[in-house]
JSON list of C-alpha atoms in Angstrom, two decimals:
[
{"chain": "A", "resi": 58, "resn": "UNK", "atom": "CA", "xyz": [-38.38, 111.42, 3.72]},
{"chain": "A", "resi": 59, "resn": "UNK", "atom": "CA", "xyz": [-35.59, 111.98, 6.30]},
{"chain": "A", "resi": 60, "resn": "UNK", "atom": "CA", "xyz": [-34.93, 114.77, 8.40]},
{"chain": "A", "resi": 61, "resn": "UNK", "atom": "CA", "xyz": [-31.63, 116.55, 8.70]},
{"chain": "A", "resi": 62, "resn": "UNK", "atom": "CA", "xyz": [-29.56, 118.42, 10.91]},
{"chain": "A", "resi": 63, "resn": "UNK", "atom": "CA", "xyz": [-26.57, 120.44, 10.33]},
{"chain": "A", "resi": 64, "resn": "UNK", "atom": "CA", "xyz": [-23.74, 119.63, 12.75]},
{"chain": "A", "resi": 65, "resn": "UNK", "atom": "CA", "xyz": [-19.82, 120.14, 13.00]},
{"chain": "A", "resi": 66, "resn": "UNK", "atom": "CA", "xyz": [-17.91, 117.24, 11.60]},
{"chain": "A", "resi": 67, "resn": "UNK", "atom": "CA", "xyz": [-17.18, 115.88, 15.21]},
{"chain": "A", "resi": 68, "resn": "UNK", "atom": "CA", "xyz": [-20.55, 116.09, 16.45]},
{"chain": "A", "resi": 69, "resn": "UNK", "atom": "CA", "xyz": [-22.02, 114.53, 13.44]},
{"chain": "A", "resi": 70, "resn": "UNK", "atom": "CA", "xyz": [-19.80, 111.66, 13.66]},
{"chain": "A", "resi": 71, "resn": "UNK", "atom": "CA", "xyz": [-20.63, 111.25, 17.32]},
{"chain": "A", "resi": 72, "resn": "UNK", "atom": "CA", "xyz": [-24.14, 110.68, 16.29]},
{"chain": "A", "resi": 73, "resn": "UNK", "atom": "CA", "xyz": [-23.70, 108.42, 13.28]},
{"chain": "A", "resi": 74, "resn": "UNK", "atom": "CA", "xyz": [-23.76, 104.68, 12.73]},
{"chain": "A", "resi": 75, "resn": "UNK", "atom": "CA", "xyz": [-22.27, 105.17, 9.18]},
{"chain": "A", "resi": 76, "resn": "UNK", "atom": "CA", "xyz": [-19.81, 107.96, 8.46]},
{"chain": "A", "resi": 77, "resn": "UNK", "atom": "CA", "xyz": [-18.95, 108.53, 4.75]},
{"chain": "A", "resi": 78, "resn": "UNK", "atom": "CA", "xyz": [-15.43, 109.98, 4.08]},
{"chain": "A", "resi": 79, "resn": "UNK", "atom": "CA", "xyz": [-15.56, 112.05, 0.51]},
{"chain": "A", "resi": 80, "resn": "UNK", "atom": "CA", "xyz": [-12.76, 114.31, 0.51]},
{"chain": "A", "resi": 81, "resn": "UNK", "atom": "CA", "xyz": [-9.89, 115.09, -1.90]},
{"chain": "A", "resi": 82, "resn": "UNK", "atom": "CA", "xyz": [-6.72, 112.73, -1.05]},
{"chain": "A", "resi": 83, "resn": "UNK", "atom": "CA", "xyz": [-4.87, 115.42, 0.42]},
{"chain": "A", "resi": 84, "resn": "UNK", "atom": "CA", "xyz": [-7.39, 116.05, 3.04]},
{"chain": "A", "resi": 85, "resn": "UNK", "atom": "CA", "xyz": [-7.92, 112.52, 4.10]},
{"chain": "A", "resi": 86, "resn": "UNK", "atom": "CA", "xyz": [-5.26, 112.03, 6.71]},
{"chain": "A", "resi": 87, "resn": "UNK", "atom": "CA", "xyz": [-5.78, 115.05, 8.49]},
{"chain": "A", "resi": 88, "resn": "UNK", "atom": "CA", "xyz": [-9.81, 114.48, 8.46]},
{"chain": "A", "resi": 89, "resn": "UNK", "atom": "CA", "xyz": [-9.69, 111.19, 9.84]},
{"chain": "A", "resi": 90, "resn": "UNK", "atom": "CA", "xyz": [-6.96, 112.38, 12.19]},
{"chain": "A", "resi": 91, "resn": "UNK", "atom": "CA", "xyz": [-9.33, 115.17, 13.56]},
{"chain": "A", "resi": 92, "resn": "UNK", "atom": "CA", "xyz": [-12.17, 112.63, 13.73]},
{"chain": "A", "resi": 93, "resn": "UNK", "atom": "CA", "xyz": [-10.34, 110.15, 15.54]},
{"chain": "A", "resi": 94, "resn": "UNK", "atom": "CA", "xyz": [-11.58, 111.23, 19.14]},
{"chain": "A", "resi": 95, "resn": "UNK", "atom": "CA", "xyz": [-15.06, 111.25, 17.79]},
{"chain": "A", "resi": 96, "resn": "UNK", "atom": "CA", "xyz": [-15.13, 107.66, 16.11]},
{"chain": "A", "resi": 97, "resn": "UNK", "atom": "CA", "xyz": [-15.77, 104.78, 18.28]},
{"chain": "A", "resi": 98, "resn": "UNK", "atom": "CA", "xyz": [-16.36, 100.99, 18.13]},
{"chain": "A", "resi": 99, "resn": "UNK", "atom": "CA", "xyz": [-19.36, 99.62, 16.26]},
{"chain": "A", "resi": 100, "resn": "UNK", "atom": "CA", "xyz": [-19.46, 102.60, 13.85]},
{"chain": "A", "resi": 101, "resn": "UNK", "atom": "CA", "xyz": [-18.53, 102.11, 9.92]},
{"chain": "A", "resi": 102, "resn": "UNK", "atom": "CA", "xyz": [-16.33, 104.58, 7.96]},
{"chain": "A", "resi": 103, "resn": "UNK", "atom": "CA", "xyz": [-17.26, 104.23, 4.19]},
{"chain": "A", "resi": 104, "resn": "UNK", "atom": "CA", "xyz": [-14.04, 105.73, 2.48]},
{"chain": "A", "resi": 105, "resn": "UNK", "atom": "CA", "xyz": [-14.51, 107.38, -0.86]},
{"chain": "A", "resi": 106, "resn": "UNK", "atom": "CA", "xyz": [-11.02, 108.66, -1.38]},
{"chain": "A", "resi": 107, "resn": "UNK", "atom": "CA", "xyz": [-9.18, 108.53, -4.26]},
{"chain": "A", "resi": 108, "resn": "UNK", "atom": "CA", "xyz": [-5.34, 109.17, -4.46]},
{"chain": "A", "resi": 109, "resn": "UNK", "atom": "CA", "xyz": [-5.97, 111.30, -7.57]},
{"chain": "A", "resi": 110, "resn": "UNK", "atom": "CA", "xyz": [-2.97, 113.46, -8.68]},
{"chain": "A", "resi": 111, "resn": "UNK", "atom": "CA", "xyz": [-5.10, 116.30, -9.00]},
{"chain": "A", "resi": 112, "resn": "UNK", "atom": "CA", "xyz": [-5.41, 116.86, -5.52]},
{"chain": "A", "resi": 113, "resn": "UNK", "atom": "CA", "xyz": [-1.82, 118.22, -5.55]},
{"chain": "A", "resi": 114, "resn": "UNK", "atom": "CA", "xyz": [-2.16, 120.12, -8.85]},
{"chain": "A", "resi": 115, "resn": "UNK", "atom": "CA", "xyz": [-1.57, 117.18, -11.32]},
{"chain": "A", "resi": 116, "resn": "UNK", "atom": "CA", "xyz": [-3.98, 115.44, -13.69]},
{"chain": "A", "resi": 117, "resn": "UNK", "atom": "CA", "xyz": [-7.42, 114.00, -12.63]},
{"chain": "A", "resi": 118, "resn": "UNK", "atom": "CA", "xyz": [-6.51, 110.95, -14.88]},
{"chain": "A", "resi": 119, "resn": "UNK", "atom": "CA", "xyz": [-3.25, 110.17, -12.81]},
{"chain": "A", "resi": 120, "resn": "UNK", "atom": "CA", "xyz": [-3.20, 108.56, -9.48]},
{"chain": "A", "resi": 121, "resn": "UNK", "atom": "CA", "xyz": [-0.72, 108.54, -6.68]},
{"chain": "A", "resi": 122, "resn": "UNK", "atom": "CA", "xyz": [1.07, 105.90, -5.14]},
{"chain": "A", "resi": 123, "resn": "UNK", "atom": "CA", "xyz": [-0.13, 105.09, -1.45]},
{"chain": "A", "resi": 124, "resn": "UNK", "atom": "CA", "xyz": [2.52, 103.13, 0.88]},
{"chain": "A", "resi": 125, "resn": "UNK", "atom": "CA", "xyz": [-0.31, 101.19, 2.49]},
{"chain": "A", "resi": 126, "resn": "UNK", "atom": "CA", "xyz": [-1.58, 99.98, -1.09]},
{"chain": "A", "resi": 127, "resn": "UNK", "atom": "CA", "xyz": [-4.87, 102.39, -1.23]},
{"chain": "A", "resi": 128, "resn": "UNK", "atom": "CA", "xyz": [-6.32, 105.28, 0.31]},
{"chain": "A", "resi": 129, "resn": "UNK", "atom": "CA", "xyz": [-8.88, 102.96, 2.29]},
{"chain": "A", "resi": 130, "resn": "UNK", "atom": "CA", "xyz": [-5.88, 100.87, 3.83]},
{"chain": "A", "resi": 131, "resn": "UNK", "atom": "CA", "xyz": [-4.14, 104.22, 4.61]},
{"chain": "A", "resi": 132, "resn": "UNK", "atom": "CA", "xyz": [-7.41, 105.20, 6.42]},
{"chain": "A", "resi": 133, "resn": "UNK", "atom": "CA", "xyz": [-7.84, 101.94, 8.19]},
{"chain": "A", "resi": 134, "resn": "UNK", "atom": "CA", "xyz": [-4.38, 102.47, 9.71]},
{"chain": "A", "resi": 135, "resn": "UNK", "atom": "CA", "xyz": [-5.78, 105.87, 11.50]},
{"chain": "A", "resi": 136, "resn": "UNK", "atom": "CA", "xyz": [-9.04, 104.51, 12.54]},
{"chain": "A", "resi": 137, "resn": "UNK", "atom": "CA", "xyz": [-9.61, 103.68, 16.54]},
{"chain": "A", "resi": 138, "resn": "UNK", "atom": "CA", "xyz": [-10.07, 100.06, 17.29]},
{"chain": "A", "resi": 139, "resn": "UNK", "atom": "CA", "xyz": [-13.36, 98.70, 16.62]},
{"chain": "A", "resi": 140, "resn": "UNK", "atom": "CA", "xyz": [-14.34, 101.09, 13.78]},
{"chain": "A", "resi": 141, "resn": "UNK", "atom": "CA", "xyz": [-15.20, 99.23, 10.46]},
{"chain": "A", "resi": 142, "resn": "UNK", "atom": "CA", "xyz": [-14.17, 100.59, 7.18]},
{"chain": "A", "resi": 143, "resn": "UNK", "atom": "CA", "xyz": [-15.63, 99.82, 3.58]},
{"chain": "A", "resi": 144, "resn": "UNK", "atom": "CA", "xyz": [-14.11, 101.44, 0.58]},
{"chain": "A", "resi": 145, "resn": "UNK", "atom": "CA", "xyz": [-16.87, 102.49, -1.64]},
{"chain": "A", "resi": 146, "resn": "UNK", "atom": "CA", "xyz": [-18.40, 105.06, -4.07]},
{"chain": "A", "resi": 147, "resn": "UNK", "atom": "CA", "xyz": [-15.26, 105.42, -6.31]},
{"chain": "A", "resi": 148, "resn": "UNK", "atom": "CA", "xyz": [-16.81, 104.94, -9.68]},
{"chain": "A", "resi": 149, "resn": "UNK", "atom": "CA", "xyz": [-19.95, 107.04, -8.93]},
{"chain": "A", "resi": 150, "resn": "UNK", "atom": "CA", "xyz": [-19.97, 110.63, -9.87]},
{"chain": "A", "resi": 151, "resn": "UNK", "atom": "CA", "xyz": [-20.36, 113.16, -7.11]},
{"chain": "A", "resi": 152, "resn": "UNK", "atom": "CA", "xyz": [-22.14, 115.36, -9.74]},
{"chain": "A", "resi": 153, "resn": "UNK", "atom": "CA", "xyz": [-24.57, 112.48, -10.68]},
{"chain": "A", "resi": 154, "resn": "UNK", "atom": "CA", "xyz": [-25.22, 111.64, -7.04]},
{"chain": "A", "resi": 155, "resn": "UNK", "atom": "CA", "xyz": [-26.16, 115.46, -6.41]},
{"chain": "A", "resi": 156, "resn": "UNK", "atom": "CA", "xyz": [-28.30, 115.80, -9.41]},
{"chain": "A", "resi": 157, "resn": "UNK", "atom": "CA", "xyz": [-31.50, 114.41, -8.22]},
{"chain": "A", "resi": 158, "resn": "UNK", "atom": "CA", "xyz": [-33.14, 114.85, -11.62]},
{"chain": "A", "resi": 159, "resn": "UNK", "atom": "CA", "xyz": [-30.43, 112.43, -13.14]},
{"chain": "A", "resi": 160, "resn": "UNK", "atom": "CA", "xyz": [-31.48, 108.58, -13.05]},
{"chain": "A", "resi": 161, "resn": "UNK", "atom": "CA", "xyz": [-28.87, 106.55, -11.71]},
{"chain": "A", "resi": 162, "resn": "UNK", "atom": "CA", "xyz": [-28.12, 103.04, -13.15]},
{"chain": "A", "resi": 163, "resn": "UNK", "atom": "CA", "xyz": [-24.84, 101.69, -12.18]},
{"chain": "A", "resi": 164, "resn": "UNK", "atom": "CA", "xyz": [-22.94, 99.64, -9.52]},
{"chain": "A", "resi": 165, "resn": "UNK", "atom": "CA", "xyz": [-21.02, 100.86, -6.30]},
{"chain": "A", "resi": 166, "resn": "UNK", "atom": "CA", "xyz": [-18.11, 98.39, -5.82]},
{"chain": "A", "resi": 167, "resn": "UNK", "atom": "CA", "xyz": [-17.62, 97.68, -2.10]},
{"chain": "A", "resi": 168, "resn": "UNK", "atom": "CA", "xyz": [-14.17, 96.32, -0.76]},
{"chain": "A", "resi": 169, "resn": "UNK", "atom": "CA", "xyz": [-13.68, 95.45, 2.85]},
{"chain": "A", "resi": 170, "resn": "UNK", "atom": "CA", "xyz": [-12.40, 92.69, 5.30]},
{"chain": "A", "resi": 171, "resn": "UNK", "atom": "CA", "xyz": [-15.81, 92.52, 7.15]},
{"chain": "A", "resi": 172, "resn": "UNK", "atom": "CA", "xyz": [-18.90, 90.88, 5.67]},
{"chain": "A", "resi": 173, "resn": "UNK", "atom": "CA", "xyz": [-21.12, 92.52, 8.23]},
{"chain": "A", "resi": 174, "resn": "UNK", "atom": "CA", "xyz": [-19.48, 95.90, 7.44]},
{"chain": "A", "resi": 175, "resn": "UNK", "atom": "CA", "xyz": [-19.98, 95.44, 3.81]},
{"chain": "A", "resi": 176, "resn": "UNK", "atom": "CA", "xyz": [-23.49, 94.34, 4.31]},
{"chain": "A", "resi": 177, "resn": "UNK", "atom": "CA", "xyz": [-24.08, 97.45, 6.16]},
{"chain": "A", "resi": 178, "resn": "UNK", "atom": "CA", "xyz": [-22.56, 99.59, 3.33]},
{"chain": "A", "resi": 179, "resn": "UNK", "atom": "CA", "xyz": [-24.54, 97.37, 0.72]},
{"chain": "A", "resi": 180, "resn": "UNK", "atom": "CA", "xyz": [-27.90, 98.28, 2.52]},
{"chain": "A", "resi": 181, "resn": "UNK", "atom": "CA", "xyz": [-27.01, 101.76, 2.37]},
{"chain": "A", "resi": 182, "resn": "UNK", "atom": "CA", "xyz": [-26.36, 101.69, -1.38]},
{"chain": "A", "resi": 183, "resn": "UNK", "atom": "CA", "xyz": [-29.47, 99.76, -1.87]},
{"chain": "A", "resi": 184, "resn": "UNK", "atom": "CA", "xyz": [-31.49, 102.79, -0.42]},
{"chain": "A", "resi": 185, "resn": "UNK", "atom": "CA", "xyz": [-30.19, 104.94, -3.35]},
{"chain": "A", "resi": 186, "resn": "UNK", "atom": "CA", "xyz": [-32.54, 104.38, -6.43]},
{"chain": "A", "resi": 187, "resn": "UNK", "atom": "CA", "xyz": [-30.73, 103.16, -9.43]},
{"chain": "A", "resi": 188, "resn": "UNK", "atom": "CA", "xyz": [-27.34, 102.06, -7.41]},
{"chain": "A", "resi": 189, "resn": "UNK", "atom": "CA", "xyz": [-26.51, 98.48, -6.84]},
{"chain": "A", "resi": 190, "resn": "UNK", "atom": "CA", "xyz": [-24.07, 97.31, -4.50]},
{"chain": "A", "resi": 191, "resn": "UNK", "atom": "CA", "xyz": [-21.26, 94.70, -5.67]},
{"chain": "A", "resi": 192, "resn": "UNK", "atom": "CA", "xyz": [-19.13, 92.97, -3.27]},
{"chain": "A", "resi": 193, "resn": "UNK", "atom": "CA", "xyz": [-15.50, 93.11, -4.56]},
{"chain": "A", "resi": 194, "resn": "UNK", "atom": "CA", "xyz": [-13.65, 91.14, -1.79]},
{"chain": "A", "resi": 195, "resn": "UNK", "atom": "CA", "xyz": [-11.11, 92.33, 0.96]},
{"chain": "A", "resi": 196, "resn": "UNK", "atom": "CA", "xyz": [-10.19, 95.83, 1.52]},
{"chain": "A", "resi": 197, "resn": "UNK", "atom": "CA", "xyz": [-6.88, 95.17, -0.38]},
{"chain": "A", "resi": 198, "resn": "UNK", "atom": "CA", "xyz": [-9.08, 95.32, -3.75]},
{"chain": "A", "resi": 199, "resn": "UNK", "atom": "CA", "xyz": [-9.53, 98.98, -3.14]},
{"chain": "A", "resi": 200, "resn": "UNK", "atom": "CA", "xyz": [-6.28, 99.60, -4.73]},
{"chain": "A", "resi": 201, "resn": "UNK", "atom": "CA", "xyz": [-7.68, 98.32, -8.10]},
{"chain": "A", "resi": 202, "resn": "UNK", "atom": "CA", "xyz": [-11.13, 99.90, -7.50]},
{"chain": "A", "resi": 203, "resn": "UNK", "atom": "CA", "xyz": [-9.87, 103.17, -6.70]},
{"chain": "A", "resi": 204, "resn": "UNK", "atom": "CA", "xyz": [-7.47, 103.33, -10.05]},
{"chain": "A", "resi": 205, "resn": "UNK", "atom": "CA", "xyz": [-10.98, 103.18, -11.85]},
{"chain": "A", "resi": 206, "resn": "UNK", "atom": "CA", "xyz": [-11.90, 106.50, -11.03]},
{"chain": "A", "resi": 207, "resn": "UNK", "atom": "CA", "xyz": [-9.31, 108.13, -13.40]},
{"chain": "A", "resi": 208, "resn": "UNK", "atom": "CA", "xyz": [-10.28, 105.80, -16.17]},
{"chain": "A", "resi": 209, "resn": "UNK", "atom": "CA", "xyz": [-13.83, 107.02, -15.73]},
{"chain": "A", "resi": 210, "resn": "UNK", "atom": "CA", "xyz": [-12.87, 110.57, -15.64]},
{"chain": "A", "resi": 211, "resn": "UNK", "atom": "CA", "xyz": [-11.01, 110.15, -18.98]},
{"chain": "A", "resi": 212, "resn": "UNK", "atom": "CA", "xyz": [-13.77, 108.28, -20.64]},
{"chain": "A", "resi": 213, "resn": "UNK", "atom": "CA", "xyz": [-16.59, 110.82, -19.50]},
{"chain": "A", "resi": 214, "resn": "UNK", "atom": "CA", "xyz": [-13.94, 113.94, -20.87]},
{"chain": "A", "resi": 215, "resn": "UNK", "atom": "CA", "xyz": [-13.20, 112.16, -24.05]},
{"chain": "A", "resi": 216, "resn": "UNK", "atom": "CA", "xyz": [-16.88, 111.23, -24.94]},
{"chain": "A", "resi": 217, "resn": "UNK", "atom": "CA", "xyz": [-18.58, 114.21, -23.30]},
{"chain": "A", "resi": 218, "resn": "UNK", "atom": "CA", "xyz": [-20.83, 111.62, -21.27]},
{"chain": "A", "resi": 219, "resn": "UNK", "atom": "CA", "xyz": [-21.34, 110.75, -17.33]},
{"chain": "A", "resi": 220, "resn": "UNK", "atom": "CA", "xyz": [-20.50, 107.00, -17.86]},
{"chain": "A", "resi": 221, "resn": "UNK", "atom": "CA", "xyz": [-20.29, 104.79, -14.66]},
{"chain": "A", "resi": 222, "resn": "UNK", "atom": "CA", "xyz": [-19.49, 101.21, -13.91]},
{"chain": "A", "resi": 223, "resn": "UNK", "atom": "CA", "xyz": [-22.30, 98.18, -14.65]},
{"chain": "A", "resi": 224, "resn": "UNK", "atom": "CA", "xyz": [-20.96, 94.49, -13.74]},
{"chain": "A", "resi": 225, "resn": "UNK", "atom": "CA", "xyz": [-22.69, 92.23, -16.05]},
{"chain": "A", "resi": 226, "resn": "UNK", "atom": "CA", "xyz": [-23.68, 88.38, -15.23]},
{"chain": "A", "resi": 227, "resn": "UNK", "atom": "CA", "xyz": [-24.43, 88.89, -11.52]}
]
């Protein structure tokens, strides 16, 4: 078991080795900008942001174009030097992660430019029963992985299920 302490975002970020950013796309830039001074070299930011149109009143099954290529690449531009970034958790339902009675059995797709950062993220993912980290390559691949979120949302709505991604053959 772990211990938990409630802190304001800046205070929590200062104390964390790994920070997970899981906010609607419309809030990503503001959150990263507000945390800029609290982040420091050696920390890892795991970005789970998806540029869903729903963030601005559109459909959850549509994504928005991001000039940098992906939400994760946008976040990277805003981070202080020395802070690593990995894109992850886009294909895992937040509702399933918070449902402690649900048995997880899916993969978490990781994208990042640093092998060390992806290894740190993979170690964290591996601590969650039923999740398996899968290295999908450099951060530029996040533009593809982020697009899987609206696909899964559509599958889940149409079939009234809680589907996820499982990569076979690994």
